[in-house]
Coordinates of C-alpha atoms in Angstrom, one line a residue:
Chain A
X1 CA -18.4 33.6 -14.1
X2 CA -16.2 33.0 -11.2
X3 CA -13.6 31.9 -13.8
X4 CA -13.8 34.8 -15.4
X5 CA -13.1 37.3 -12.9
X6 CA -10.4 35.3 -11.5
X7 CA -9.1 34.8 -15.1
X8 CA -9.3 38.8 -15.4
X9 CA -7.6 39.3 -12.1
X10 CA -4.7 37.3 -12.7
X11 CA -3.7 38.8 -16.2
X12 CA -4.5 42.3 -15.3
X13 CA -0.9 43.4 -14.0
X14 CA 0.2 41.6 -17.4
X15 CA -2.4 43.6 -19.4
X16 CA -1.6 46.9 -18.1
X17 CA 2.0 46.1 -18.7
X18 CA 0.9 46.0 -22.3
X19 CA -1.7 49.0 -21.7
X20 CA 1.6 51.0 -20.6
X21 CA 3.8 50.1 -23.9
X22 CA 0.3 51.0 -26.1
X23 CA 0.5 54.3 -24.2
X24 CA 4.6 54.9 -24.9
X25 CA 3.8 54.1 -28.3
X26 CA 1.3 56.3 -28.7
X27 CA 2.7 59.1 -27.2
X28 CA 5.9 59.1 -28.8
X29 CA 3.6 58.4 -32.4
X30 CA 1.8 61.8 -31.4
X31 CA 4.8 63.6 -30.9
X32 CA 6.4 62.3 -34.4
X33 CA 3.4 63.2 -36.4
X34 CA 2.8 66.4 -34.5
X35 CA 6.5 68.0 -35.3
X36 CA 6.8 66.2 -38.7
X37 CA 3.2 67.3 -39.6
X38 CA 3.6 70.9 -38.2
X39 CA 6.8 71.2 -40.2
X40 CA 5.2 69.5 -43.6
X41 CA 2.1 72.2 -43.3
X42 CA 4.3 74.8 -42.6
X43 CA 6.5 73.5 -45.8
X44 CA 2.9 73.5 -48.0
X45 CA 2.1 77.0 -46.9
X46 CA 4.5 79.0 -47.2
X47 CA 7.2 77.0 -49.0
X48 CA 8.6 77.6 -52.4
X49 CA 7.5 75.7 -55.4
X50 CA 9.6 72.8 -54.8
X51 CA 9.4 72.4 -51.6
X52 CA 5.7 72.3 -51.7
X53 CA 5.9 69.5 -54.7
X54 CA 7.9 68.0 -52.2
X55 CA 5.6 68.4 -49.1
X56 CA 2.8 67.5 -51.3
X57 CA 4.5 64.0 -52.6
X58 CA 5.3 63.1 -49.3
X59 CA 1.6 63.8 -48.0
X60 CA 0.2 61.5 -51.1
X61 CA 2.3 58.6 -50.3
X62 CA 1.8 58.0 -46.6
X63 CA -2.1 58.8 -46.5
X64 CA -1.9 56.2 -49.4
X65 CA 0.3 53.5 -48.5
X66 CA -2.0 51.1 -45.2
X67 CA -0.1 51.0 -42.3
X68 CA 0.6 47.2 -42.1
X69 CA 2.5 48.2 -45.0
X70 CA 4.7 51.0 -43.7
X71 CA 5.5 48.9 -40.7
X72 CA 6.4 45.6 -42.2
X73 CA 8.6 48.3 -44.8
X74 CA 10.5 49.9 -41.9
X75 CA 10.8 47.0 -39.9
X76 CA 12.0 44.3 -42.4
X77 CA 13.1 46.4 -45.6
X78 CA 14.9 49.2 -43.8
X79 CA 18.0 46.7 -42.8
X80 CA 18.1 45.9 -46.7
X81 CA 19.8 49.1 -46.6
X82 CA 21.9 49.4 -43.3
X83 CA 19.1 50.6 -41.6
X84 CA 18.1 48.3 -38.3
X85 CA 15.3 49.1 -35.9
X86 CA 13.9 47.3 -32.7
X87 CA 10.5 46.6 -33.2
X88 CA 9.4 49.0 -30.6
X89 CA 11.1 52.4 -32.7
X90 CA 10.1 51.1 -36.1
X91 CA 6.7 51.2 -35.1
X92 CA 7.2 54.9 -33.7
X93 CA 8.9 55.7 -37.1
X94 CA 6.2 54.4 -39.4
X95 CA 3.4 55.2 -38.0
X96 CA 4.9 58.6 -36.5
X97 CA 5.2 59.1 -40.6
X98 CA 2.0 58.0 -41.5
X99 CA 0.5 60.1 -38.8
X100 CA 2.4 63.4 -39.8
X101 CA 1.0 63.3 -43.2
X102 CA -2.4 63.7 -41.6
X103 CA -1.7 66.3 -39.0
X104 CA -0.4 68.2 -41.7
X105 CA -3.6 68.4 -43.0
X106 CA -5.2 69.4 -39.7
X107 CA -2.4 72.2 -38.8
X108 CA -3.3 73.8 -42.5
X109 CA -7.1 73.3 -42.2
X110 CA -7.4 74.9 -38.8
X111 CA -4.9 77.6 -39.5
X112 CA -6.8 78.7 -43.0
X113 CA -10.1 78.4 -40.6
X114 CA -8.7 81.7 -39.5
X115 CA -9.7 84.6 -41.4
X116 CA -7.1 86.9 -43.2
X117 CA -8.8 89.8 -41.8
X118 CA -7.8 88.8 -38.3
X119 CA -4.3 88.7 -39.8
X120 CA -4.7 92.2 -40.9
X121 CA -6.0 93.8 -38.1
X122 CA -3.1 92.1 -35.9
X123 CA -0.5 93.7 -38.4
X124 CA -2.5 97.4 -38.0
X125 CA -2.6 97.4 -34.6
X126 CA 1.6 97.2 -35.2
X127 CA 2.2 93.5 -34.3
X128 CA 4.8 91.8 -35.9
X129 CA 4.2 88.4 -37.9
X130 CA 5.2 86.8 -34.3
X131 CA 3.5 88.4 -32.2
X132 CA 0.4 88.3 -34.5
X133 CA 0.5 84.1 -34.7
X134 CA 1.0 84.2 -31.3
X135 CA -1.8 86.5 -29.4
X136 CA -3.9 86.5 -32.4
X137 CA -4.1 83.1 -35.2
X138 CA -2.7 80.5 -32.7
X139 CA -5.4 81.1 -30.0
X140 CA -8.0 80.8 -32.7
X141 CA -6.8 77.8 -34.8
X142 CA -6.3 75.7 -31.9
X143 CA -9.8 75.7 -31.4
X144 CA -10.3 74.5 -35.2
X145 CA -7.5 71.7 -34.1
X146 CA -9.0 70.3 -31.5
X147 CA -11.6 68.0 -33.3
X148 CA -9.9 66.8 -35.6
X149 CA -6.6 65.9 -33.5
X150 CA -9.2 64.2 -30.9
X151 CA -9.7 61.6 -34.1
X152 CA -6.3 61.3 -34.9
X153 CA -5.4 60.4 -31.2
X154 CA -7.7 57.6 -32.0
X155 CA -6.7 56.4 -35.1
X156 CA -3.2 56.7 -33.8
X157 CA -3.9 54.4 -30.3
X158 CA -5.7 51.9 -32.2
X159 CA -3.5 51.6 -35.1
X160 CA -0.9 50.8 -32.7
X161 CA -2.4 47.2 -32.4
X162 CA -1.1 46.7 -35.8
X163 CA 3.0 47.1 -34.6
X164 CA 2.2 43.7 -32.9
X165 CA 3.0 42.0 -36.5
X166 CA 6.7 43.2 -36.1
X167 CA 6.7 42.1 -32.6
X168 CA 6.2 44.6 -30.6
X169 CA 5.1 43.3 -27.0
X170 CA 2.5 46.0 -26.6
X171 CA -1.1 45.5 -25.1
X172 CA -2.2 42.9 -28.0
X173 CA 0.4 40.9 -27.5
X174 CA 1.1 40.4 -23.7
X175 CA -3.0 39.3 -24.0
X176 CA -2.0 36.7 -27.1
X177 CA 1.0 35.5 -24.6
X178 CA -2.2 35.4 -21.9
X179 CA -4.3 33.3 -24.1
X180 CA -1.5 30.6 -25.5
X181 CA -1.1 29.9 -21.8
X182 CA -4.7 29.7 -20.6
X183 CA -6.7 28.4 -24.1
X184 CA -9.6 31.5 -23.3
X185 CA -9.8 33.5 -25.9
X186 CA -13.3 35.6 -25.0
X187 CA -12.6 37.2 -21.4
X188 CA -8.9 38.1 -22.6
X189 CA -9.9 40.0 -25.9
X190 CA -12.7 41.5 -24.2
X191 CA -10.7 43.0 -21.7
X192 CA -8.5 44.2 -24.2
X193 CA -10.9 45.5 -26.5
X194 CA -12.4 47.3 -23.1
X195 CA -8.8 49.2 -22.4
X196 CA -8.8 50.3 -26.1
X197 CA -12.2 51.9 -25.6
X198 CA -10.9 53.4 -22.3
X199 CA -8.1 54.6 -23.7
X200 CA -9.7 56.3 -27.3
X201 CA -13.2 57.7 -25.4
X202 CA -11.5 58.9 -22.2
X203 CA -9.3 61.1 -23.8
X204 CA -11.9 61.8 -26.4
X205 CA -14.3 63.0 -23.7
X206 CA -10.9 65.1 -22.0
X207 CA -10.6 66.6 -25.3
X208 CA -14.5 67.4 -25.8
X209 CA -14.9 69.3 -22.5
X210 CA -11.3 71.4 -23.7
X211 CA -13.1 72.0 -26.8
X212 CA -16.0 73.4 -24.8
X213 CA -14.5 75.4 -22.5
X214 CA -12.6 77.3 -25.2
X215 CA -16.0 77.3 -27.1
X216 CA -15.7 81.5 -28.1
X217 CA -19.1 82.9 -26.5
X218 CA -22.0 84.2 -29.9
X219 CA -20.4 81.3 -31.8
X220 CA -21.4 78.0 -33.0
X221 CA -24.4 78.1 -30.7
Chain B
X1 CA 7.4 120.9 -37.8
X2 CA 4.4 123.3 -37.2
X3 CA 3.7 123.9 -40.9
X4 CA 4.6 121.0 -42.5
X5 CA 1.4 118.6 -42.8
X6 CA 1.0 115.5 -40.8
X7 CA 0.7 113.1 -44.0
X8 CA 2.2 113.9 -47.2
X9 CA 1.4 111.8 -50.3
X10 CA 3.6 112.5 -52.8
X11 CA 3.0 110.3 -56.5
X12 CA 1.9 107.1 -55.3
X13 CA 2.0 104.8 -58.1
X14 CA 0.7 100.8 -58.0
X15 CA -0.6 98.5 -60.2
X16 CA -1.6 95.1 -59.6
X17 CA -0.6 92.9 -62.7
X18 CA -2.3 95.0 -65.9
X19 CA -4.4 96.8 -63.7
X20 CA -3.2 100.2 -62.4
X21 CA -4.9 101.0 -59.4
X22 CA -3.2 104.2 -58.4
X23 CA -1.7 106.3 -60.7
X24 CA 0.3 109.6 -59.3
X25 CA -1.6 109.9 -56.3
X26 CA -0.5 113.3 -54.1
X27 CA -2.3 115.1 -51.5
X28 CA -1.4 116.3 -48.0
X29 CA -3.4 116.0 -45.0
X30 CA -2.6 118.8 -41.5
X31 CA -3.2 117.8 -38.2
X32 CA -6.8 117.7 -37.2
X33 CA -8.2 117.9 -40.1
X34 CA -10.6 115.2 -42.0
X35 CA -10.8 114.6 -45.5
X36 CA -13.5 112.0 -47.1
X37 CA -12.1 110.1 -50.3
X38 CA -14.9 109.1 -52.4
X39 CA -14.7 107.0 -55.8
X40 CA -16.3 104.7 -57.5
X41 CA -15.6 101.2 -56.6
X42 CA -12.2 99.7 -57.6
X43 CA -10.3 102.9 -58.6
X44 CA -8.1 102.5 -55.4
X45 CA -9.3 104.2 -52.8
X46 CA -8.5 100.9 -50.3
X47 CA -5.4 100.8 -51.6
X48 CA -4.5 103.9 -51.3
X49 CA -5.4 103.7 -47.3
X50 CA -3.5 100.8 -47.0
X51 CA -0.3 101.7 -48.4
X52 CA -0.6 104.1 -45.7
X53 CA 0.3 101.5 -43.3
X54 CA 1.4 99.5 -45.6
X55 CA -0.6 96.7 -45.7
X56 CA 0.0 97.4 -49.6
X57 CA 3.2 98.4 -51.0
X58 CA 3.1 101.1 -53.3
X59 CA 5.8 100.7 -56.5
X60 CA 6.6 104.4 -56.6
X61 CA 6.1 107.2 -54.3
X62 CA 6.7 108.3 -51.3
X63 CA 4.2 108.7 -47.7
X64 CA 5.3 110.7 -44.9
X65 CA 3.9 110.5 -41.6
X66 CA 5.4 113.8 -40.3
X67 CA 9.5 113.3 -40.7
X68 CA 9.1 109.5 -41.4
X69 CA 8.6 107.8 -45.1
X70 CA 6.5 105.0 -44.6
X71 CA 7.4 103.3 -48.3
X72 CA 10.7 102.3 -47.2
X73 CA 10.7 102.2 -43.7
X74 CA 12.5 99.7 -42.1
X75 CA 10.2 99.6 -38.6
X76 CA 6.8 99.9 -39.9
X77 CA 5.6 97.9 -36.7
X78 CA 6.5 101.6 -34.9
X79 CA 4.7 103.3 -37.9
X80 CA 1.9 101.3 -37.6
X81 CA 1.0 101.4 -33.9
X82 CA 0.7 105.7 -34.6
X83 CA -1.9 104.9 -37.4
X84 CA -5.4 104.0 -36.1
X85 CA -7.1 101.7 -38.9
X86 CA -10.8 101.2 -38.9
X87 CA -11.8 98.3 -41.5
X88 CA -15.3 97.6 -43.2
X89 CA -16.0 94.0 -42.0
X90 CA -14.6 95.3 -38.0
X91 CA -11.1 93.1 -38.2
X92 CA -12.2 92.7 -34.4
X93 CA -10.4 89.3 -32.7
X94 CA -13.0 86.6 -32.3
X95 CA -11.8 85.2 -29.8
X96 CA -11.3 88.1 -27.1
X97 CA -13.7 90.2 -25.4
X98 CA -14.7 93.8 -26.5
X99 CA -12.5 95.0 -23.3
X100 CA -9.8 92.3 -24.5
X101 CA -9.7 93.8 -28.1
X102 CA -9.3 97.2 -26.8
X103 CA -6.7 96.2 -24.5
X104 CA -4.2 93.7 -26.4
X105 CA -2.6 96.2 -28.6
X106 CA -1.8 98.2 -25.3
X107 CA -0.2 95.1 -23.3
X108 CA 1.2 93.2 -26.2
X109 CA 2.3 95.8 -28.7
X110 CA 3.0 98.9 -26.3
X111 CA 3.6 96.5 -23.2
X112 CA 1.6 99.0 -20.9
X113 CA 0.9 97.0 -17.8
X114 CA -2.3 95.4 -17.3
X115 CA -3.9 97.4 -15.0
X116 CA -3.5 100.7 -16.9
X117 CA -4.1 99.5 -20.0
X118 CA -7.6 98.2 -18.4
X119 CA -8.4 101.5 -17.4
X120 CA -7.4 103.5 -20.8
X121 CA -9.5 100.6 -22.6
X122 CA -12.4 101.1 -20.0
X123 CA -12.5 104.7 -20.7
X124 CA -11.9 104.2 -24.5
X125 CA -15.4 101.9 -25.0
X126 CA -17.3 104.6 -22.6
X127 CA -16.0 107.3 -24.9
X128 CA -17.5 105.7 -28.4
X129 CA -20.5 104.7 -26.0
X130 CA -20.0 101.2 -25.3
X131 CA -20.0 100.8 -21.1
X132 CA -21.8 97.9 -19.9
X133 CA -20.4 95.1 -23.0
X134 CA -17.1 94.9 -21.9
X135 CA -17.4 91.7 -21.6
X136 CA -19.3 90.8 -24.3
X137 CA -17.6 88.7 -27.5
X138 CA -17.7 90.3 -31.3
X139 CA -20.1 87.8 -32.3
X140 CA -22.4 88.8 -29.3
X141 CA -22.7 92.4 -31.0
X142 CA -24.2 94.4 -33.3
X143 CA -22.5 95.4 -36.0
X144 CA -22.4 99.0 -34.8
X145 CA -21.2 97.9 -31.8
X146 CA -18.3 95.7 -33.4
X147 CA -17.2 99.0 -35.2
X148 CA -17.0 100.9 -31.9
X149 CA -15.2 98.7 -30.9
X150 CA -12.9 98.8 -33.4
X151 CA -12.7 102.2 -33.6
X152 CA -12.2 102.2 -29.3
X153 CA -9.6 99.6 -30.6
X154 CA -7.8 101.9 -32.4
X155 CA -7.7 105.3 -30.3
X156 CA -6.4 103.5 -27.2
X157 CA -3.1 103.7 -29.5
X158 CA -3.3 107.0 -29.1
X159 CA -2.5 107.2 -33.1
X160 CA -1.3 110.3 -34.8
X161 CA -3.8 109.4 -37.4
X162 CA -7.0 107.6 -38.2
X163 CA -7.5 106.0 -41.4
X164 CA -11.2 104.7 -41.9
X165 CA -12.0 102.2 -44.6
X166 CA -16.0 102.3 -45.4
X167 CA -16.7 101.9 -41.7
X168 CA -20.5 101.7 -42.4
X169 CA -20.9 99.6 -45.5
X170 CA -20.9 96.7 -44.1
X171 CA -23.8 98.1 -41.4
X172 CA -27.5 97.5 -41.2
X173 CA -28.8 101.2 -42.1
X174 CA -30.3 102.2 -38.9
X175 CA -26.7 101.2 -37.1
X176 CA -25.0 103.6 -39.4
X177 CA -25.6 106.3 -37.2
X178 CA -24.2 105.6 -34.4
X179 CA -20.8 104.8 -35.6
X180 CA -21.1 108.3 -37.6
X181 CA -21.7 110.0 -34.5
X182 CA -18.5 108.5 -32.9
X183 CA -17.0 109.9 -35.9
X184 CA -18.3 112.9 -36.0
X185 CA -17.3 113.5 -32.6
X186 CA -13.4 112.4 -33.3
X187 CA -12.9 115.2 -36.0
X188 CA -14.7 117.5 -34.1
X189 CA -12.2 116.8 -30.9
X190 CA -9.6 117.2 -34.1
X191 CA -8.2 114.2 -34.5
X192 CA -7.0 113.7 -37.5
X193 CA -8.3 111.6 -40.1
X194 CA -8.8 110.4 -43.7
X195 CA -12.2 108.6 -44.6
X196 CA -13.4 106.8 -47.4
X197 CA -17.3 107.1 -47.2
X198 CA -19.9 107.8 -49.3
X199 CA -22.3 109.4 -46.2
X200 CA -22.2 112.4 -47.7
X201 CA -24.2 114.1 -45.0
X202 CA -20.5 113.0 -43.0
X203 CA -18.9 114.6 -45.4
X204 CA -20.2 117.7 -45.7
X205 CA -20.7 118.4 -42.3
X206 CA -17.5 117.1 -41.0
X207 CA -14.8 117.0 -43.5
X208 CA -12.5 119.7 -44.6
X209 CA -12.3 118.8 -47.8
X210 CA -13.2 116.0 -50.5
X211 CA -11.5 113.9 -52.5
X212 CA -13.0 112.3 -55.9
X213 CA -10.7 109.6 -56.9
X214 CA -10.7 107.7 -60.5
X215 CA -9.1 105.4 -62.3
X216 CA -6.4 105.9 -59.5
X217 CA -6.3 109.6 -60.2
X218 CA -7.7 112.6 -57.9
X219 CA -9.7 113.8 -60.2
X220 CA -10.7 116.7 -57.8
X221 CA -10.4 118.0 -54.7
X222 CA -12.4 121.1 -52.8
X223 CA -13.9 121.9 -49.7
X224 CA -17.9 120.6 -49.1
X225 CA -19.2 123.4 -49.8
X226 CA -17.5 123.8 -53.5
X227 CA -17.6 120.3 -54.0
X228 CA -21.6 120.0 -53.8
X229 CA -22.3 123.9 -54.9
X230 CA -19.9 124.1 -57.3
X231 CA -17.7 121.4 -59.1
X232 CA -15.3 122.4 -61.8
X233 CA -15.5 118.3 -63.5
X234 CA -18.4 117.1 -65.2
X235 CA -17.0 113.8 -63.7
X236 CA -17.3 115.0 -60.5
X237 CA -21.0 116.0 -61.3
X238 CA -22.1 113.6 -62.4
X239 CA -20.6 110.8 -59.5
X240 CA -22.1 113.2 -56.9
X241 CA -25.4 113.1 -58.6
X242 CA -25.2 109.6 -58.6
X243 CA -24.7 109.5 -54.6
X244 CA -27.6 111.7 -53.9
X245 CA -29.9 109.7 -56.3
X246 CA -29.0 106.2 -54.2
X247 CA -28.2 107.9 -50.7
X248 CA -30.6 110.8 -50.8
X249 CA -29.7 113.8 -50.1
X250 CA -27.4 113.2 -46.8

């Protein structure tokens, strides 16, 4: 037991070295997928017949293509064609790609949660089509976003395990490094697995109590 | 300015695909007075009210909102904020307060600073009899309540003009009343204002005259009194008998 702690003592600055490259890569995933997919849903909406086809072809292929796939693609297949990443930014690109496609989905779903009538009203009351998504649909859909964004966080965080295949020294990694050194396997995973689950349910309970405090009074009770 | 009317409708034509849902549709309407458009369903009477503001637009004619075409307008943001629109289902935002909805077309539309616009939406709820749920979201109210609210909504504009779309059909019969009153009270104060209703007690207490739409046509139009007395189209006959066999006498 002893053993353990010390074990867990000693690799801890190494770990959170790792834990702070997961967190970069997160981050900078979420901000990829949140532009890309606000721009693709915006594209499905209100686009023109071909540039929804397009939207559409590009949400079929990356909610259908694994991720292991998309990275190993961008990483290795990408120079094929002149096009050379460091690990670190073709794991940003491919799963900041994979990501969009779903937020996509979330930014339509939780914009159509909001009535037309509310649109309507906005327009009679003489606000422009800004003003209206502004003080009137964004307030609203937000509150549809939350949820599912809180699960696409997660997704996102965890699925950045998997850029350790093209060599990304992120959290999995600097604990592999840990464990060809010291041959102990259990206390090094589990304190890995345990920063993942700080990680995903600490934001997820952040998230939650935002949820709650915009919780509109009369509804959903 | 004096004599000229406050809205002038001058053949409104639209059709949507094969359907034609108005077809030559004139009338004019002075300041302060209230006319109730009846029809039956689907001949165009919504469409007609919102091609006032334009939430439809029409394919011919022409609307004028004193010296100002609305049709063709290039501000109809300006146009809009001098109509008042009351809506069926209330159109009230979820997420803000009953003082909130009163008050965000004042800050954010008319930028009126906060404070005043907290009192004019203050004394706007008191004045359709509403003090006390300020506070209160849409979903916590009735939906009498949500429609004074919406109407509170609207006259803090300070519009030129009230258009009211079936205000009580989506009500609970004994909340009918209430909004009615409110109504009642606005054309009485002469506000002007065009309703489509079928309360025809509203309509023939309050209202200076009806209009029977069909097929996107006026098919008549006469004071209360004539219109209930005296009709000169069967058509017209036989619709009003119609809304006195389901709505009693009124």
């Amino acid at each position: 037991m002893l053993d353990f702690f010390e074990l867990v003592q000693k690799s801890l600055p190494t770990l959170l070295e790792g834990t702070f490259v997961t967190i970069k890569l997160t981050i900078l995933i979420l901000a990829l997928g949140l532009v890309l997919g606000l721009i693709i849903a915006f594209f499905q909406t209100y686009g023109n017949k071909p540039v929804r086809l397009l939207a559409g072809i590009y949400d079929r292929i990356f909610r259908s293509v694994p991720e292991l796939v998309l990275l190993l693609l961008v990483f290795y297949g990408l120079p094929n064609i002149g096009f050379r990443l460091s690990p670190f930014y073709a794991a940003v690109l491919a799963l900041g790609l994979r990501s969009a496609a779903y937020m996509a989905q979330i930014f339509r779903g939780s914009f159509m949660s909001v009535g037309s009538d509310q649109l309507t009203a906005a327009y009679s009351l003489g606000m422009g089509e800004y003003k209206a998504f502004i003080y009137v649909i964004f307030p609203q859909a937000i509150r549809a976003f939350i949820p599912p964004f809180a699960n696409e966080y997660a997704i996102i965080l965890k699925d950045t395990s998997l850029a350790y295949a093209i060599g990304v020294v992120e959290l999995l990694r600097h604990g592999q490094y840990i464990i060809a050194v010291e041959y102990k396997p259990l206390p090094i995973f589990l304190v890995i697995a345990a920063i993942y689950f700080v990680l995903t349910f600490g934001v997820a309970r952040l998230l939650k109590m935002l949820e709650n405090k915009l919780k509109i009074p009369g509804i959903g009770v | 300015m004096s004599d000229k009317p406050l809205l002038r409708i001058i053949n409104l034509k639209k059709r949507f695909g094969d359907k034609v849902v108005l077809d030559g549709i004139s009338f004019d309407l002075n300041k302060g007075e209230t006319k109730v458009i009846i029809g039956p369903s689907g001949t165009g009477k919504s469409t007609l009210l919102k091609s006032i503001n334009r939430l439809v637009v029409p394919d011919e004619g022409e609307i004028w909102l004193g010296d100002t075409e609305i049709v063709r307008c290039k501000n109809i943001n300006a146009i809009r904020q001098q109509i008042g629109y009351v809506f069926q289902d209330f159109g009230l935002f979820n997420h803000l307060t009953a003082l909130e909805n009163v008050m965000i077309g004042l800050t954010k539309v008319k930028k009126i600073p906060k404070k005043e616009a907290l009192e004019r939406a203050r004394y706007e709820l008191n004045r359709v009899g509403l003090s006390g749920i300020e506070d209160l979201y849409p979903a916590q109210l009735s939906g009498g309540q949500k429609q004074r609210v919406a109407i509170a909504r609207a006259l803090a504009m300070d519009p030129k003009l009230m258009l009211f779309d079936e205000p009580t059909s989506a009500l609970d019969p004994e909340l009918i009343g209430e909004v009615l009153a409110v109504m009642q009270e606005l054309a009485e104060s002469n506000m002007t204002m065009l309703v489509v209703s079928h309360e025809m007690g509203f309509a023939r207490s309050v209202s200076d005259e009806i209009i029977f739409i069909e097929d996107g046509k006026i098919v008549e139009q006469a004071p209360p009194e004539k219109m209930f007395k005296d009709p000169e189209n069967p058509r017209t006959r036989e619709f009003l008998f119609k809304l006195s066999e389901l709505y009693g006498e009124g």
